[in-house]
PDB file of C-alpha atoms in Angstrom:
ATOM      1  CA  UNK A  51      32.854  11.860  -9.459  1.00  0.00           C
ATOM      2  CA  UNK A  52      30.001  10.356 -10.887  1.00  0.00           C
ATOM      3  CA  UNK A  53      30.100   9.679 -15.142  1.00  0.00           C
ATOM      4  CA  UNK A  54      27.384  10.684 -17.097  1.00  0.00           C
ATOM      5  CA  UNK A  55      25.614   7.675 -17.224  1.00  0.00           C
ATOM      6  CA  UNK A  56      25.479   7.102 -13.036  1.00  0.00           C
ATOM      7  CA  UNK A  57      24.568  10.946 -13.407  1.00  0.00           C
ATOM      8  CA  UNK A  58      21.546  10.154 -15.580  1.00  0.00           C
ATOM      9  CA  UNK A  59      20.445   7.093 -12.954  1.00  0.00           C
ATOM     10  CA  UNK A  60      20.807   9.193 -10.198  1.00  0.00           C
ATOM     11  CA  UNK A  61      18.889  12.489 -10.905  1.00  0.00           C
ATOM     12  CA  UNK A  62      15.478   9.967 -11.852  1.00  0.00           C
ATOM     13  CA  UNK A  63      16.112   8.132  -8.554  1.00  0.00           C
ATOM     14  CA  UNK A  64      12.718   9.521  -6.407  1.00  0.00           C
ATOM     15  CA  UNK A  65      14.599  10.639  -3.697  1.00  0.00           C
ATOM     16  CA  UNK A  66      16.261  12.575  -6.258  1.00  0.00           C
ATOM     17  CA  UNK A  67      13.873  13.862  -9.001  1.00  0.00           C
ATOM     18  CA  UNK A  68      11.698  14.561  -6.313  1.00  0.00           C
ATOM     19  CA  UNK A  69      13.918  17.638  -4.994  1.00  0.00           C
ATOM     20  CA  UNK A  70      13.732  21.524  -6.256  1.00  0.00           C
ATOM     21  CA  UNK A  71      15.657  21.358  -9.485  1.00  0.00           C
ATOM     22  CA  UNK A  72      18.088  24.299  -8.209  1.00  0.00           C
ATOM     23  CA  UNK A  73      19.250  21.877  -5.499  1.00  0.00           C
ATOM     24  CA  UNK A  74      20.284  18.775  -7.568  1.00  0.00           C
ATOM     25  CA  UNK A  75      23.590  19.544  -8.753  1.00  0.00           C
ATOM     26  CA  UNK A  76      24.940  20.853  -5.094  1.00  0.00           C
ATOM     27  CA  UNK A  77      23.573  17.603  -3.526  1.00  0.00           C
ATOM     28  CA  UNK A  78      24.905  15.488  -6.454  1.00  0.00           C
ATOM     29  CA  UNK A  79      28.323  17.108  -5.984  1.00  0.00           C
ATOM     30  CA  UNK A  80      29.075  16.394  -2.577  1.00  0.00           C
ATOM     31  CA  UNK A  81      27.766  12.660  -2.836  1.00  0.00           C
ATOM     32  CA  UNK A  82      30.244   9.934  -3.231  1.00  0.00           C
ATOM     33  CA  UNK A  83      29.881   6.620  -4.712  1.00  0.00           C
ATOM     34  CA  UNK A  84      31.825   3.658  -5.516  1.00  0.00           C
ATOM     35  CA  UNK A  85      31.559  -0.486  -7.202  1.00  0.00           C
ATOM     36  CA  UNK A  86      30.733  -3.267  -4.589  1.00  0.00           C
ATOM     37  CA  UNK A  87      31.324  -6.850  -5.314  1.00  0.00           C
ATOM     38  CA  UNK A  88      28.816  -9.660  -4.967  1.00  0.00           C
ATOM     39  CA  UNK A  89      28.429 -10.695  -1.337  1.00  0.00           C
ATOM     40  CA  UNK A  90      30.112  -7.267  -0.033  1.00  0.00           C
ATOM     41  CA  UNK A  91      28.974  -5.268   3.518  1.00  0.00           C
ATOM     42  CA  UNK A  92      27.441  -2.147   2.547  1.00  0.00           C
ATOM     43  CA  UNK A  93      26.555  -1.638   6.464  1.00  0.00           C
ATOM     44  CA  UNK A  94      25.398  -3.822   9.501  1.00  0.00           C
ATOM     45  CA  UNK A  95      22.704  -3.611  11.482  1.00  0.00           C
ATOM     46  CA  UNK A  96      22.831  -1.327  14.695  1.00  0.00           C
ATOM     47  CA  UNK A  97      25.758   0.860  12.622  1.00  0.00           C
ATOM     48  CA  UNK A  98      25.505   4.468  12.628  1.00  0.00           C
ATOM     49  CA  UNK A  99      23.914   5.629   9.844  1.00  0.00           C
ATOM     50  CA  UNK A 100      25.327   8.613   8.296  1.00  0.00           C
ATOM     51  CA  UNK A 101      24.382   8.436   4.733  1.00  0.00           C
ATOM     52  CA  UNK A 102      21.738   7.836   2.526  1.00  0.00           C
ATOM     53  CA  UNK A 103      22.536   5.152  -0.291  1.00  0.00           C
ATOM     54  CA  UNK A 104      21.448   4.909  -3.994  1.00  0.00           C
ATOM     55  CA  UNK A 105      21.315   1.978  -6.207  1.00  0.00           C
ATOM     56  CA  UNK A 106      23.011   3.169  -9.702  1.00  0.00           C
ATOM     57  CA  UNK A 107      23.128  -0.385 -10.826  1.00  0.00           C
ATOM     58  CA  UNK A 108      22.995  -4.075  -9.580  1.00  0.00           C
ATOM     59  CA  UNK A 109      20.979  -4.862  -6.560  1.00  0.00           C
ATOM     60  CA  UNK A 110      21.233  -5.123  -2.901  1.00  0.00           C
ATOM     61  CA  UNK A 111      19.266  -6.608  -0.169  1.00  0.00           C
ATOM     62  CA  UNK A 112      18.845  -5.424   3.385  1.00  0.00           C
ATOM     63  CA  UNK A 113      18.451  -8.493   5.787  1.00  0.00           C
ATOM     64  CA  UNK A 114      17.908  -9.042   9.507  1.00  0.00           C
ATOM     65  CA  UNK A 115      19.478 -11.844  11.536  1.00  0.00           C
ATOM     66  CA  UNK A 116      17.127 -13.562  14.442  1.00  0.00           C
ATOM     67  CA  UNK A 117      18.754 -14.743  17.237  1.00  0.00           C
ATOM     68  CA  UNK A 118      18.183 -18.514  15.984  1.00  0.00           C
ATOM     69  CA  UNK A 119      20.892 -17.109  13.526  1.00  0.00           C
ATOM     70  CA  UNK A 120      18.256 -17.439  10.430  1.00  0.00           C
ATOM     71  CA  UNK A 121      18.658 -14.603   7.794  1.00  0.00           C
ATOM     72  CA  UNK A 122      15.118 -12.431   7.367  1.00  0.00           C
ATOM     73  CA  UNK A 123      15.120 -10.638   3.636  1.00  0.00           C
ATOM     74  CA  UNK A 124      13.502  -6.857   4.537  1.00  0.00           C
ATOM     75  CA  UNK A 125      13.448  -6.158   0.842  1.00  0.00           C
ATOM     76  CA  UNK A 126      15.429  -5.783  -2.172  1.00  0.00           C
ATOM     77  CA  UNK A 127      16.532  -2.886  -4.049  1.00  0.00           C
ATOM     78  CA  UNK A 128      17.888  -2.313  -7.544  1.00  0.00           C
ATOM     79  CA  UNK A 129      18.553   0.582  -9.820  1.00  0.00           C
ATOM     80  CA  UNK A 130      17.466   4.125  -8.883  1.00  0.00           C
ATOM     81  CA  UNK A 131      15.843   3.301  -5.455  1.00  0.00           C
ATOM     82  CA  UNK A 132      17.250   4.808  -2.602  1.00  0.00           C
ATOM     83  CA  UNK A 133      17.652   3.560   1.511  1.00  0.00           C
ATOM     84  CA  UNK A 134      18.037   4.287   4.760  1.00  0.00           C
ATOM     85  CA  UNK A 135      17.039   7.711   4.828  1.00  0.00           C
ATOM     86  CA  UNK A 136      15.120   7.708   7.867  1.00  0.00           C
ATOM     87  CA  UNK A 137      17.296   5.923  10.017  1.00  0.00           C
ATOM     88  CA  UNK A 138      20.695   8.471   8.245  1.00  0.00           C
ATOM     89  CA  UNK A 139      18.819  11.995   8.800  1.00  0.00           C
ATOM     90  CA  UNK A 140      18.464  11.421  12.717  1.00  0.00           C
ATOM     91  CA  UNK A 141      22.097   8.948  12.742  1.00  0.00           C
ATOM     92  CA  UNK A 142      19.984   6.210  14.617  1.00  0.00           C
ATOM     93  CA  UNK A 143      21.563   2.854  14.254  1.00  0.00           C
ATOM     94  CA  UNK A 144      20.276   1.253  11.278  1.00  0.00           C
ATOM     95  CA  UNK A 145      17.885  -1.532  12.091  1.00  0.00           C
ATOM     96  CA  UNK A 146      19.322  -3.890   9.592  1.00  0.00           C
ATOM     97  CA  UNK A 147      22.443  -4.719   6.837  1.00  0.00           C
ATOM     98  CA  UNK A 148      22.892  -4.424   3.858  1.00  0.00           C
ATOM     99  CA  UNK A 149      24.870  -6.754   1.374  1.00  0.00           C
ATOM    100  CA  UNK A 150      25.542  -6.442  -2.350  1.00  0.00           C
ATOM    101  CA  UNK A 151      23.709  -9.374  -3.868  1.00  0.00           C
ATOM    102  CA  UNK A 152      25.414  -9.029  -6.995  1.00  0.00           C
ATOM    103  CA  UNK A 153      28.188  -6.363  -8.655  1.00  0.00           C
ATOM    104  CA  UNK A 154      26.648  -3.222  -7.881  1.00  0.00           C
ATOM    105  CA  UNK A 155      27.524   0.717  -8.109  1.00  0.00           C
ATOM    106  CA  UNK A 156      26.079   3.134  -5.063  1.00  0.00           C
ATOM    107  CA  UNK A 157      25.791   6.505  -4.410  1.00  0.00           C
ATOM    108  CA  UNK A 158      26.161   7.640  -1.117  1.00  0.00           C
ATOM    109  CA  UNK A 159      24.813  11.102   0.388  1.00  0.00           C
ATOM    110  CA  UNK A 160      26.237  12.236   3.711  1.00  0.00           C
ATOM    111  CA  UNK A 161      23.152  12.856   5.665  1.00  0.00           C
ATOM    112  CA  UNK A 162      24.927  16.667   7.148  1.00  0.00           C
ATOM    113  CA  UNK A 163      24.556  17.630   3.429  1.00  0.00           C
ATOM    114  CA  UNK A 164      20.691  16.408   3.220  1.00  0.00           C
ATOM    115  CA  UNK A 165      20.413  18.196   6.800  1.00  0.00           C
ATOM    116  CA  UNK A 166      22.648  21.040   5.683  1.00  0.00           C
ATOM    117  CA  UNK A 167      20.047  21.982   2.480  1.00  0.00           C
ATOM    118  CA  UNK A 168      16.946  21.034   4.350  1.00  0.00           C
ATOM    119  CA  UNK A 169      17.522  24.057   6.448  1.00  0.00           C
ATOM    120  CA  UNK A 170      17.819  26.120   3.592  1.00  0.00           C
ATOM    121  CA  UNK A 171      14.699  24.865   1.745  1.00  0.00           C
ATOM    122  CA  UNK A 172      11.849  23.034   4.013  1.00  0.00           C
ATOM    123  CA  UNK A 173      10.821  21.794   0.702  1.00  0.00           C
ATOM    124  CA  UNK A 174      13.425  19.282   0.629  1.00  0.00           C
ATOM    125  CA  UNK A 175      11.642  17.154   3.323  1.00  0.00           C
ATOM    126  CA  UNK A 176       8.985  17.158   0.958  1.00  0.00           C
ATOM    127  CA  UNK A 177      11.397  14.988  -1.192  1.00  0.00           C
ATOM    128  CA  UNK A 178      12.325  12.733   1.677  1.00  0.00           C
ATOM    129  CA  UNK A 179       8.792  12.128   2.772  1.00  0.00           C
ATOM    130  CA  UNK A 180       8.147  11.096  -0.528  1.00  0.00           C
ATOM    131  CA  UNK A 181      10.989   8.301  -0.815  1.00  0.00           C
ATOM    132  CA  UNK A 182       9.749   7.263   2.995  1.00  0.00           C
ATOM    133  CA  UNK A 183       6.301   6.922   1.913  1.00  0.00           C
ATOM    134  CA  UNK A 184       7.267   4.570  -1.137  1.00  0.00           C
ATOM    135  CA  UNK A 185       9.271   2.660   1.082  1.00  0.00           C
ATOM    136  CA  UNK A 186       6.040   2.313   3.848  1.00  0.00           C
ATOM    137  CA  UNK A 187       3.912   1.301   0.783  1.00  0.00           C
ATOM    138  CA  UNK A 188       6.415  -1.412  -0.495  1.00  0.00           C
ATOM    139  CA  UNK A 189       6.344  -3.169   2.867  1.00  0.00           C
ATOM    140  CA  UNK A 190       2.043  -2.705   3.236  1.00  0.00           C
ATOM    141  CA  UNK A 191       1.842  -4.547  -0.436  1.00  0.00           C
ATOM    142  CA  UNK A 192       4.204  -7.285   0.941  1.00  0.00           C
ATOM    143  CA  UNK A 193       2.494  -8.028   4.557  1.00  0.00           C
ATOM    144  CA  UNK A 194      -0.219  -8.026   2.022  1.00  0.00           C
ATOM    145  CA  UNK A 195       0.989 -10.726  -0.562  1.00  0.00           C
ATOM    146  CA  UNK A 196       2.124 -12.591   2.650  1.00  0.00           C
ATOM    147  CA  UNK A 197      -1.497 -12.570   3.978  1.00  0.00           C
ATOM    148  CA  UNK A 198      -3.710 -12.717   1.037  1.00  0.00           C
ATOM    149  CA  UNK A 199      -1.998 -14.478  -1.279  1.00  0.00           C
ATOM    150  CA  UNK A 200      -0.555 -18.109  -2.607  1.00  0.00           C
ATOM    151  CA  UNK A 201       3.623 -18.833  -2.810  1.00  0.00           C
ATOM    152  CA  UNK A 202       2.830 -19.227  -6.373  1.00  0.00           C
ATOM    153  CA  UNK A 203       0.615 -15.827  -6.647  1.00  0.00           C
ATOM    154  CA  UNK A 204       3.372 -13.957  -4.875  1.00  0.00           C
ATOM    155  CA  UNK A 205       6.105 -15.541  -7.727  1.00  0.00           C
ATOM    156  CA  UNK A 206       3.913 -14.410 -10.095  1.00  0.00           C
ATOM    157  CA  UNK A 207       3.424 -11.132  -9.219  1.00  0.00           C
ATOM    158  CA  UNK A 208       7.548 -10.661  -8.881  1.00  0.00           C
ATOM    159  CA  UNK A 209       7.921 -12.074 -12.362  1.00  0.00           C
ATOM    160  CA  UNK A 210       5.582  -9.694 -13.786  1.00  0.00           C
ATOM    161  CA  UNK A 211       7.830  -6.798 -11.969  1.00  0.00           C
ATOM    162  CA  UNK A 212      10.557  -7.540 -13.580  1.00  0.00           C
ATOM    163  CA  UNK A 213       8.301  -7.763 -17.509  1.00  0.00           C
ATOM    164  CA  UNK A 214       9.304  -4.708 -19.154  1.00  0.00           C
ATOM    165  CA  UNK A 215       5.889  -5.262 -21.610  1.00  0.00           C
ATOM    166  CA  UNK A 216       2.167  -4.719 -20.373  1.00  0.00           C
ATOM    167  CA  UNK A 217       0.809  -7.379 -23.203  1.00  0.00           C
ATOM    168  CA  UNK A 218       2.130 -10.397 -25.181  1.00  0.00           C
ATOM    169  CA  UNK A 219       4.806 -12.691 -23.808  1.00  0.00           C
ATOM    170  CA  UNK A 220       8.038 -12.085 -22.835  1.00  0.00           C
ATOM    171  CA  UNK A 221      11.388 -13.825 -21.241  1.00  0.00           C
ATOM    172  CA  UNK A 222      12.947 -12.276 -18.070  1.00  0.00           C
ATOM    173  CA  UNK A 223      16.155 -12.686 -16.135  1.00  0.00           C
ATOM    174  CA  UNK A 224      16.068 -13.676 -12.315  1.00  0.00           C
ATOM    175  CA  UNK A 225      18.355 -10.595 -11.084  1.00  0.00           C
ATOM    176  CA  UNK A 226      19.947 -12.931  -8.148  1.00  0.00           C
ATOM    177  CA  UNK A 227      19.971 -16.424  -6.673  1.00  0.00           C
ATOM    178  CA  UNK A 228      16.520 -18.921  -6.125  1.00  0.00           C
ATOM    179  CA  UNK A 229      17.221 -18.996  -2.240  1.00  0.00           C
ATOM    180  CA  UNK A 230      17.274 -15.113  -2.115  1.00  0.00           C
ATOM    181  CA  UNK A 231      13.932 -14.821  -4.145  1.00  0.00           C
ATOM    182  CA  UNK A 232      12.581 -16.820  -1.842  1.00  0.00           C
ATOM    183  CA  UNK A 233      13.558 -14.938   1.349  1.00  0.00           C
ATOM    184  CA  UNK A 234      12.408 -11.333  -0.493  1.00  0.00           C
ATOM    185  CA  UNK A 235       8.741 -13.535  -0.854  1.00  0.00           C
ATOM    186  CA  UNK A 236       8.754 -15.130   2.309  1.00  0.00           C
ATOM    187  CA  UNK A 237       9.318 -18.358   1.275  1.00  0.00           C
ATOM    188  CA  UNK A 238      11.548 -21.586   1.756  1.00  0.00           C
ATOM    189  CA  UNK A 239      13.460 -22.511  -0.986  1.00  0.00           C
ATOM    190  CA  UNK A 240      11.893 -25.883  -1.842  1.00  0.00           C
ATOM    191  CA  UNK A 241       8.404 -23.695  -1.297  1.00  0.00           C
ATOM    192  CA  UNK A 242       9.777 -21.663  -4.334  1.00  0.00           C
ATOM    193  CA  UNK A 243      10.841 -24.153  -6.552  1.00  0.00           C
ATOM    194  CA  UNK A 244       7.156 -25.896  -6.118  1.00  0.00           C
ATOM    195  CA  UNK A 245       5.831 -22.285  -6.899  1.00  0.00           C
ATOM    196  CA  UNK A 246       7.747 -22.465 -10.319  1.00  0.00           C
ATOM    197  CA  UNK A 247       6.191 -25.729 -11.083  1.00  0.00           C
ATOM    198  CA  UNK A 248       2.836 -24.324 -10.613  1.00  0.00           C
ATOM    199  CA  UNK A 249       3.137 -21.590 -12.576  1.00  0.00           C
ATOM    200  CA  UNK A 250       3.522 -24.138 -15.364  1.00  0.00           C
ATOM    201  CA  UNK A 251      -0.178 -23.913 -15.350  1.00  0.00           C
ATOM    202  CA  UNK A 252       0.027 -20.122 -16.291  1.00  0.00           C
ATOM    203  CA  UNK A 253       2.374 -20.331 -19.123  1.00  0.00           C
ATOM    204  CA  UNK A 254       5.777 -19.754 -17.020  1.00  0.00           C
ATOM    205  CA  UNK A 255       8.649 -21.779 -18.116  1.00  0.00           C
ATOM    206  CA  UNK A 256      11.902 -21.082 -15.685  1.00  0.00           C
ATOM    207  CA  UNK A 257      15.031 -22.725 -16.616  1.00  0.00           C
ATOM    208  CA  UNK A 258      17.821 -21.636 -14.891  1.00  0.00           C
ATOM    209  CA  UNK A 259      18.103 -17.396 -14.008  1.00  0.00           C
ATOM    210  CA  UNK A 260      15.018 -16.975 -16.927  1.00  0.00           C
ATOM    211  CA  UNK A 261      11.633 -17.494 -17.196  1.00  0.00           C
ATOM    212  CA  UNK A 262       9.645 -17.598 -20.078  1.00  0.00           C
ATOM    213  CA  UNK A 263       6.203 -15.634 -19.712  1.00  0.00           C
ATOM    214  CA  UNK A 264       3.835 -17.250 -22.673  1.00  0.00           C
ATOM    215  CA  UNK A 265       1.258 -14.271 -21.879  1.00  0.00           C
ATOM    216  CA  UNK A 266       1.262 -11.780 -19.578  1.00  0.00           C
ATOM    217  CA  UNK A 267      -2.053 -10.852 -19.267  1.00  0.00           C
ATOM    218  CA  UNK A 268      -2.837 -14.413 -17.962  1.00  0.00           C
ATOM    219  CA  UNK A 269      -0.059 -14.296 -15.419  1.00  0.00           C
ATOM    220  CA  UNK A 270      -1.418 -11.194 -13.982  1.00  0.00           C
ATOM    221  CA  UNK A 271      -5.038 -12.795 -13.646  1.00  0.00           C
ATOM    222  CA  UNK A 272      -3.355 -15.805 -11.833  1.00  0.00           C
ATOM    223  CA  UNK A 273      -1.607 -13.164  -9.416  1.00  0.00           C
ATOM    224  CA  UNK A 274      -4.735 -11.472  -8.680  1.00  0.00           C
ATOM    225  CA  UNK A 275      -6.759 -14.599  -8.571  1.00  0.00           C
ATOM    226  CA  UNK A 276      -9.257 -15.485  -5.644  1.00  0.00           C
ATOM    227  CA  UNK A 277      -6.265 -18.030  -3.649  1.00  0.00           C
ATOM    228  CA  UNK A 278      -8.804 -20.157  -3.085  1.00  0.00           C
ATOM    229  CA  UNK A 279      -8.928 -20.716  -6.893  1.00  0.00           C
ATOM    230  CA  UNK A 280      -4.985 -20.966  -7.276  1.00  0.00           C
ATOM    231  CA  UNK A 281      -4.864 -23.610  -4.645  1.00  0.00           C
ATOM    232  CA  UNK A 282      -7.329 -25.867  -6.853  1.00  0.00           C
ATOM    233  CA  UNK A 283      -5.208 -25.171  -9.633  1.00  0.00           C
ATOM    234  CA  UNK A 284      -2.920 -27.757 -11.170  1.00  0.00           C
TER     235      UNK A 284
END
């Protein structure tokens, strides 16, 4: 049974707010959840996939492995963002794994019981299409940092998602290890840590798992800077 708390997490999840209100409660009932530790399978690629999952708290990463045996970071999730719905409603094997990156709580939802409601109400596809779509726009704005934009801009512009302010300064905690950051921005880890020192420039002080943000208003310009003007920068 989910506690109040996991409750609260889970009904503002977009997969979940997104569904007809009368709906919530039945699908919340039949889901399951339960605590991973830090490095822990959640699945592996070319599994089954017979549930959608929900990050209640902590964060998990779904990887790839090439066959030169390197590790490729699809993308990280954290609280109230949901998976592998796509790949769970038609039980297709799921194109990659997923690993608890640190202590984390999930919510699973047996795809039969998505299927199962779906027929009852076509507007519940609505609700998946919308979770899809965020999912398709996450991975357009990251081929897009990849292409367009400097290590350092793309550091930058994951600091400020993880500012919980819009002005001012403000100190942040890195939510898992340097070498996975790195992977999630497409970067080696000695790339990243030359990032960090750039960012110097732009009022960005990381020691440790925190970074001190001077202003944020003049991190975001750097982020959406011209590259060719972040290169020349110190």
């Amino acid at each position: 049974m989910l506690d109040e708390k996991h409750r609260n997490v889970a009904r503002n999840a977009l997969l979940i707010r997104s569904l007809p209100e009368r709906h919530v409660d039945e699908l919340l009932g039949q889901a399951h959840w339960r605590s991973y530790d830090r490095g822990e399978t959640l699945f592996l690629q070319e599994e089954t996939a017979n549930a959608i999952h929900v990050v209640l708290d902590g964060w998990v990463k779904l990887y790839r492995i090439a066959p030169t045996g390197a590790e490729a970071v699809v993308s990280v999730f954290t609280r109230g963002e949901s998976f592998g719905e796509a790949v769970a409603l038609k039980q297709m094997p799921y194109p990659v794994s997923a690993e608890a990156v640190t202590p984390c709580e999930i919510m699973h939802i047996p795809s039969q019981v998505l299927v199962s409601l779906m027929r009852k109400d076509p507007d519940i596809g609505v609700s998946i299409l919308a979770a899809t779509f965020s999912h398709l726009h996450s991975l357009v704005s990251q081929l897009e940092q990849l292409k367009a934009q400097t290590g350092a801009q793309r550091v930058a512009g994951f600091l400020l998602g993880l500012c919980q302010e819009e002005e001012g300064g403000c100190e942040v905690t890195l939510p898992y290890d340097k070498m996975l950051i790195a992977g999630r921005l497409g970067m080696k880890p000695e790339s990243l840590s030359r990032a960090f020192s750039r960012l110097k420039s732009a009022g960005v002080k990381v020691q440790r798992n925190h970074a001190v943000i001077d202003d944020i208003p003049t991190l975001r310009d750097y982020a959406d800077s011209d590259p060719a003007d972040s290169w020349s920068k110190p």
